[in-house]
mmCIF file of C-alpha atoms in Angstrom:
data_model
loop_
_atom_site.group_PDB
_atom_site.id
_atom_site.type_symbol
_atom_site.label_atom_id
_atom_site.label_comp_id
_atom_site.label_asym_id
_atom_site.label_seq_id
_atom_site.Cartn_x
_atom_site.Cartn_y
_atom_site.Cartn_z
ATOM 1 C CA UNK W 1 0.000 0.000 0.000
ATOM 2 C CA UNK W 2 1.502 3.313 -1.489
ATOM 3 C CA UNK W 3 1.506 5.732 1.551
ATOM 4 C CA UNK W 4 1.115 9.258 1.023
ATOM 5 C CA UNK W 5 1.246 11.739 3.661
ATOM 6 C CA UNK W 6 0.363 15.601 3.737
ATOM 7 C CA UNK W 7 1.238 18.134 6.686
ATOM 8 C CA UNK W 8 -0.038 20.241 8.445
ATOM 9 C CA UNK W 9 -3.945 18.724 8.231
ATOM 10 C CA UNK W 10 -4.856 22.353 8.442
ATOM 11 C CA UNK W 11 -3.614 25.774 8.442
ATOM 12 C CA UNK W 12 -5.108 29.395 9.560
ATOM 13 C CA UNK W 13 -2.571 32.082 7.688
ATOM 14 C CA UNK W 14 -2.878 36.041 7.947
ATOM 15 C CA UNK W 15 -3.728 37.215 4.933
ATOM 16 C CA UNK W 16 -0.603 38.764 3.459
ATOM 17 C CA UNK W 17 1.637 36.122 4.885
ATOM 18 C CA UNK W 18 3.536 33.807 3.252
ATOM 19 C CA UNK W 19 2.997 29.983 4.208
ATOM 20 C CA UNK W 20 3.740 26.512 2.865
ATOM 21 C CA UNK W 21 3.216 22.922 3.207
ATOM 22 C CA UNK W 22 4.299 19.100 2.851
ATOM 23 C CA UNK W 23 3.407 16.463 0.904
ATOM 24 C CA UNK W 24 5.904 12.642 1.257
ATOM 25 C CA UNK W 25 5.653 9.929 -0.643
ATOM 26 C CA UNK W 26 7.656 6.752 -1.501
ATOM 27 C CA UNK W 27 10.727 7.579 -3.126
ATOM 28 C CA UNK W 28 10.726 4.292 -5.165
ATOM 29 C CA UNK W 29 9.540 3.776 -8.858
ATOM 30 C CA UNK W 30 8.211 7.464 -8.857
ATOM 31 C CA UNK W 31 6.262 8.508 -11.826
ATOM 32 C CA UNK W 32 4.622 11.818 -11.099
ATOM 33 C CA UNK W 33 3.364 13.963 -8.198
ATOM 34 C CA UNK W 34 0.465 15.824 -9.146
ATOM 35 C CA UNK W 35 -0.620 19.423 -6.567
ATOM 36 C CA UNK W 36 -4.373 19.677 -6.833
ATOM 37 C CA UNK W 37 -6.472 22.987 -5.292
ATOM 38 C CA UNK W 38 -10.012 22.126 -4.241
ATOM 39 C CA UNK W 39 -12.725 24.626 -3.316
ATOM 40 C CA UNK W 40 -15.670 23.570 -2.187
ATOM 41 C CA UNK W 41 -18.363 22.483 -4.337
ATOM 42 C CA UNK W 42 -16.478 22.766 -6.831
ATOM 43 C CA UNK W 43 -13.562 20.417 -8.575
ATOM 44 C CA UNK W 44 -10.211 20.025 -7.725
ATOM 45 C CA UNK W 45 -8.392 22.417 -9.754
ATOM 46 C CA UNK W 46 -4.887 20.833 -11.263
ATOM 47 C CA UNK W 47 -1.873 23.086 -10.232
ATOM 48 C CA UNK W 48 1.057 21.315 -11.091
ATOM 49 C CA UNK W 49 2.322 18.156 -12.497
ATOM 50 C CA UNK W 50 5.893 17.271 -11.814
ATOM 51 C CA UNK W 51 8.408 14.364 -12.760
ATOM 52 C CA UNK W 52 12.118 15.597 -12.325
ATOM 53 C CA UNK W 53 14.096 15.402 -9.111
ATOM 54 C CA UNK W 54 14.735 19.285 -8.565
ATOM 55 C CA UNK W 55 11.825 20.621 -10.761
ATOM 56 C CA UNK W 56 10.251 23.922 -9.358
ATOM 57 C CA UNK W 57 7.252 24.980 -10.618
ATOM 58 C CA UNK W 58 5.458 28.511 -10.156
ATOM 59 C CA UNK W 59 1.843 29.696 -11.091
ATOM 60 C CA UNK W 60 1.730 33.598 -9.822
ATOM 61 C CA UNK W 61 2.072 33.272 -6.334
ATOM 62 C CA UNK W 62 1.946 29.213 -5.690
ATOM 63 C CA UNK W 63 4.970 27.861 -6.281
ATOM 64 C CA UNK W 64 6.259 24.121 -5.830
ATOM 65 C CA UNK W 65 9.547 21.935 -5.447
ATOM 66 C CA UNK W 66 9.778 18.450 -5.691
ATOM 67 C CA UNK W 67 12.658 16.109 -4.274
ATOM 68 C CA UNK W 68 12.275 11.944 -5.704
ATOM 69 C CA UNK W 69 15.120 10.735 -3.848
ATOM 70 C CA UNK W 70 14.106 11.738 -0.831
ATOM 71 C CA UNK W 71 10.433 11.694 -1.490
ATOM 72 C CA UNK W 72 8.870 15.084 -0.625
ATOM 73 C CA UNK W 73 7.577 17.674 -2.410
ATOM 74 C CA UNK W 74 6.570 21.541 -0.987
ATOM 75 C CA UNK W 75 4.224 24.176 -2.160
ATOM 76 C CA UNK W 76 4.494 27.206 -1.021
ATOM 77 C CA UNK W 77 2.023 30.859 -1.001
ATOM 78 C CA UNK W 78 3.550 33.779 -1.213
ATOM 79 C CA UNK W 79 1.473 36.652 0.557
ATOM 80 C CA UNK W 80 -1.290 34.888 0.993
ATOM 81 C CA UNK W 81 -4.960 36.430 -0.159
ATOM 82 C CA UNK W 82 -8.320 35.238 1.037
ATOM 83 C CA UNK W 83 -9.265 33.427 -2.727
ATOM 84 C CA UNK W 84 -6.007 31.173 -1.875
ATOM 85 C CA UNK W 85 -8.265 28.860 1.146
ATOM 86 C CA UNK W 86 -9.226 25.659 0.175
ATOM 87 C CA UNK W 87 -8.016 22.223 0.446
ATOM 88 C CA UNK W 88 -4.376 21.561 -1.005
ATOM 89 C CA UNK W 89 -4.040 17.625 -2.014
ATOM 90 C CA UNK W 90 -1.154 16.046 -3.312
ATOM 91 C CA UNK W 91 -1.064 12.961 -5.956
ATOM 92 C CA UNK W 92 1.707 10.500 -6.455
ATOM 93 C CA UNK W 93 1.708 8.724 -9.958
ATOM 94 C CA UNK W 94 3.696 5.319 -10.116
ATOM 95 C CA UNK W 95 5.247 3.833 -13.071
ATOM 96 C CA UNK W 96 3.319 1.180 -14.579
ATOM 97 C CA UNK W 97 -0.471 2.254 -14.058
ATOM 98 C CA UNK W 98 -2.532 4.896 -14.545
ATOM 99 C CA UNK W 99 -3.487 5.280 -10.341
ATOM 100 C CA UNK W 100 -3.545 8.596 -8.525
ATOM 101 C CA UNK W 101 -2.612 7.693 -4.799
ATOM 102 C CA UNK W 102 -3.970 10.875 -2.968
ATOM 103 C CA UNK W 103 -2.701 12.576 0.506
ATOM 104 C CA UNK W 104 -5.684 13.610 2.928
ATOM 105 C CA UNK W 105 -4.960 17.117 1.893
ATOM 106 C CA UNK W 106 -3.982 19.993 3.785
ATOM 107 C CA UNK W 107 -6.923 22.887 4.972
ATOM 108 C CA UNK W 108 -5.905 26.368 4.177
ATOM 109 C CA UNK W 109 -7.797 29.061 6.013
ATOM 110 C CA UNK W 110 -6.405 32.685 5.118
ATOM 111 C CA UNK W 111 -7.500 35.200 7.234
ATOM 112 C CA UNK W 112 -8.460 38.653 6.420
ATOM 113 C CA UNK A 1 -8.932 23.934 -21.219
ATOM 114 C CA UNK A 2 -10.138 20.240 -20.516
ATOM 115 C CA UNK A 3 -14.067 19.942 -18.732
ATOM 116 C CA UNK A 4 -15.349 17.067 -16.666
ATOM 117 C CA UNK A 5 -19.047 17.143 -15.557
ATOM 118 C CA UNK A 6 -20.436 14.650 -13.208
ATOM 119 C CA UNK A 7 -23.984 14.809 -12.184
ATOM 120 C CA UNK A 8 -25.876 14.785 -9.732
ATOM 121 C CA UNK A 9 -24.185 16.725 -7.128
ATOM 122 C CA UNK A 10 -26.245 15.325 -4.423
ATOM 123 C CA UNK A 11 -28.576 12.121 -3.983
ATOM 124 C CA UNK A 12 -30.400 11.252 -1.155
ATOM 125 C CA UNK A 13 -32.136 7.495 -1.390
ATOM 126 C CA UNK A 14 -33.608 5.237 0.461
ATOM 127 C CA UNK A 15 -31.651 1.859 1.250
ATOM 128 C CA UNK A 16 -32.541 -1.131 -0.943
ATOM 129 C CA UNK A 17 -32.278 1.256 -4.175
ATOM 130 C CA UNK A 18 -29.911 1.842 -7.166
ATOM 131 C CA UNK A 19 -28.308 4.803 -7.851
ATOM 132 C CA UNK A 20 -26.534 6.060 -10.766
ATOM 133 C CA UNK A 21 -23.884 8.989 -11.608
ATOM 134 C CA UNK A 22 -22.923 10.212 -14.537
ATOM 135 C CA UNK A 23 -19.107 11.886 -15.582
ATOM 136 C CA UNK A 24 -19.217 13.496 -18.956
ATOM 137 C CA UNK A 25 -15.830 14.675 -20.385
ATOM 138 C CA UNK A 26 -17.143 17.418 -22.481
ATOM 139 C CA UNK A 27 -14.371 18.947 -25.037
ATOM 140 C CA UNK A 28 -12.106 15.819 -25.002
ATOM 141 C CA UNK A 29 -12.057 11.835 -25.103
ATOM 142 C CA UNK A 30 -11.470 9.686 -22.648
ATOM 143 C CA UNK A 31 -10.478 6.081 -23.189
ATOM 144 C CA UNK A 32 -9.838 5.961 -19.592
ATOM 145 C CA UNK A 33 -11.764 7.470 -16.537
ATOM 146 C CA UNK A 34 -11.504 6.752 -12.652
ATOM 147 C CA UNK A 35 -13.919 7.089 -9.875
ATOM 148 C CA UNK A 36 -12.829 7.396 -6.451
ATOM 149 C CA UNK A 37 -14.573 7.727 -3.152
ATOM 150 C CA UNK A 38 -13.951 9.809 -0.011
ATOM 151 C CA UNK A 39 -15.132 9.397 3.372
ATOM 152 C CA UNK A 40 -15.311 11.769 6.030
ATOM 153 C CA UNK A 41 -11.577 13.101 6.916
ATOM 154 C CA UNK A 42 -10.303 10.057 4.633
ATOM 155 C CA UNK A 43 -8.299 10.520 1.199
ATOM 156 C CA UNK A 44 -9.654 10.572 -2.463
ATOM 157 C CA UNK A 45 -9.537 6.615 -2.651
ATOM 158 C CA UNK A 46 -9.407 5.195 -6.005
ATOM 159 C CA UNK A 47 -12.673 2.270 -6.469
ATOM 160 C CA UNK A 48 -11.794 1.401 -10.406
ATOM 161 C CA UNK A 49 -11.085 2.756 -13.642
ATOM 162 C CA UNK A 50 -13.281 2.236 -16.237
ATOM 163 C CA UNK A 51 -12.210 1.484 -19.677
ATOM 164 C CA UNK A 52 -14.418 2.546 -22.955
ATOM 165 C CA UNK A 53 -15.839 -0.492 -24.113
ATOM 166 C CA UNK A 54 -14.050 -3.189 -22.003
ATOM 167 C CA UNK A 55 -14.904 -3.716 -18.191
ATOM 168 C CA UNK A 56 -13.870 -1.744 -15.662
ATOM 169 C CA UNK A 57 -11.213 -2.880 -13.390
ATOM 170 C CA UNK A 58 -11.703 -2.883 -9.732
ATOM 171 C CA UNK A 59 -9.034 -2.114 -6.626
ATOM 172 C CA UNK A 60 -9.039 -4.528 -3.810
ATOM 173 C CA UNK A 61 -11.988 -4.477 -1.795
ATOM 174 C CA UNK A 62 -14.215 -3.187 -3.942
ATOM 175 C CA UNK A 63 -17.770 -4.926 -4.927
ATOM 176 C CA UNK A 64 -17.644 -5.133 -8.631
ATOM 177 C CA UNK A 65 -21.430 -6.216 -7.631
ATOM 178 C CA UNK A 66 -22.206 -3.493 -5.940
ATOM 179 C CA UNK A 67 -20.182 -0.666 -8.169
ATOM 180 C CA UNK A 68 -21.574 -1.059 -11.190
ATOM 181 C CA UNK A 69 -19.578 0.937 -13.862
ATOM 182 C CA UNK A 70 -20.307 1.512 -17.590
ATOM 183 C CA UNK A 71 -18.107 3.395 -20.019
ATOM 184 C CA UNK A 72 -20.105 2.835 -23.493
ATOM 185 C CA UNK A 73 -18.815 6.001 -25.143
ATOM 186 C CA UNK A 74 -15.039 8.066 -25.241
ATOM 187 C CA UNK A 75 -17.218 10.828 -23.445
ATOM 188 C CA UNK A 76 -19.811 9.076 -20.972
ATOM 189 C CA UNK A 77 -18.692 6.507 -17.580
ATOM 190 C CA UNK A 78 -21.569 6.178 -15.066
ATOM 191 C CA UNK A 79 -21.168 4.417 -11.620
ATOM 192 C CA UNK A 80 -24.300 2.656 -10.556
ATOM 193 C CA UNK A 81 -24.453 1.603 -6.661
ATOM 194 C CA UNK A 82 -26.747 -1.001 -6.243
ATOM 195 C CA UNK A 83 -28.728 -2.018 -3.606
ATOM 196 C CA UNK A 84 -27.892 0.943 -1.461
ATOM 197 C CA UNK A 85 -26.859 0.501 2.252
ATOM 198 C CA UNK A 86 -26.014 3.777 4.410
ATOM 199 C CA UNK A 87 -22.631 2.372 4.741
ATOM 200 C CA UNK A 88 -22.338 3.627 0.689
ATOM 201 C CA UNK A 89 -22.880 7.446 1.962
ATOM 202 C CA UNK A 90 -20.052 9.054 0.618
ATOM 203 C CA UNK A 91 -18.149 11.297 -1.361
ATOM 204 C CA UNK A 92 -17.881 10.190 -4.869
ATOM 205 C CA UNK A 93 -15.655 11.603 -7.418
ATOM 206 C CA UNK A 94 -14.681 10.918 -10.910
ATOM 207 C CA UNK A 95 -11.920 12.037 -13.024
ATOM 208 C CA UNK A 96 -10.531 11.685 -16.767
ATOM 209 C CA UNK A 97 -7.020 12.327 -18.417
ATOM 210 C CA UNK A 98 -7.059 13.439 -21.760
ATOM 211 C CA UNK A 99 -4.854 11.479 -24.449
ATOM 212 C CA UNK A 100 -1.667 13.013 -24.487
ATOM 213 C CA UNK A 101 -1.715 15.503 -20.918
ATOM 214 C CA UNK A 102 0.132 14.270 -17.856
ATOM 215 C CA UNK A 103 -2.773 15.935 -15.514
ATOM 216 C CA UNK A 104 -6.038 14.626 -14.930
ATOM 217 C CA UNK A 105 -9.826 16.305 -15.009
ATOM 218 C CA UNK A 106 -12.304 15.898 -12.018
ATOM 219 C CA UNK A 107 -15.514 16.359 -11.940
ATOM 220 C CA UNK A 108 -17.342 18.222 -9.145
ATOM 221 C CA UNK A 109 -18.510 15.225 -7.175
ATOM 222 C CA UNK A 110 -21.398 13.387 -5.586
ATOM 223 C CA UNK A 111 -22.691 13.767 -2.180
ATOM 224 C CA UNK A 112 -24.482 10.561 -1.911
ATOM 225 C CA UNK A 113 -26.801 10.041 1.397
ATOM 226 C CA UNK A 114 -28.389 6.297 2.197
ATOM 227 C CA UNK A 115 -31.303 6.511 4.574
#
């Protein structure tokens, strides 16, 4: 069983702040690790997709990092507004099927 | 860019029934789509992927029985739970990658509620 782990569960932030989070995952036979935003009621939004060891990734103020030999990716906010709160999940993609192993997300509250 | 629609957002049955939900991908084709389910404070959990025109393929644990899934067209997958319990309430998602993308679609979800 492919164990994927996100932290912190949640997070309040001051609006204006900077913040980021944690997503692990098995550092063996990596594929892909996928950053999702999800609003609610609505669907998960795709932020990034990344494969290479090292790759950073940026879309405006969300930005991302991935390490595969270690096994741990971060995004991070910078300054922090009150449309960035919603649920952050992270994916990991194996080699070999098509399977989306999901973290249980991590709660982002920004407060004005 | 690419659009999944899954429908209804929320069902409320009574146990003993059938219900079904439907994921449309509307401006691409999808050989390939995957439903998942979520319960409360859980992770997205993947049920099966269904293939277009072949049977689905179930993960472990999962009643093919119960989970009925469908995928008759590159743009249409429904997921039929049979013979509801209120142990099936959940969170049910489904999501599509489109021929050639690395990222995958989702739709918006279905609250589903056994009574």
């Amino acid at each position: 069983i492919l164990n994927v782990e996100q932290s912190p569960q949640s997070l309040h932030v001051q609006e204006g702040d900077s913040t980021n989070f944690t997503c692990s995952f098995p550092s063996s036979n990596f594929y892909a690790l996928h950053w999702y935003r999800w609003e609610t009621a609505k669907s998960p939004e795709a932020l990034f997709v990344m494969t290479l060891n090292g790759d950073e990734k940026k879309k405006g103020r969300i930005s991302a990092t991935l390490n595969t030999k270690e096994g741990y990716s971060y995004l991070y906010i910078k300054g922090s507004q009150p449309e960035d709160s919603a649920t952050y999940l992270c994916a990991f993609k194996n080699f070999g099927n098509e399977k989306l192993t999901f973290g249980t997300g991590t709660r982002l509250t920004i407060i004005p | 860019g690419a659009v999944v629609s899954q429908h209804p957002s929320w069902v409320i049955c009574k146990s003993g029934t059938s219900v079904k939900i439907e994921c449309r991908s509307l401006d691409f084709q999808a050989t390939t789509m995957f439903w998942y389910r979520q319960f409360p404070k859980q992770s997205l959990m993947l049920m099966a992927t269904s293939n277009e025109g072949s049977k689905a393929t179930y993960e472990q644990g999962v009643e093919k029985d119960k989970f009925l899934i469908n995928h008759a067209s590159l743009t249409l997958s429904t997921l039929t739970v049979t013979s509801a319990h209120p142990e099936d309430s959940s969170f049910y998602i489904c999501s599509a990658r489109e021929t050639g993308s690395y990222g995958y679609t989702f739709g918006s979800g279905t609250r589903l509620t056994v009574v």
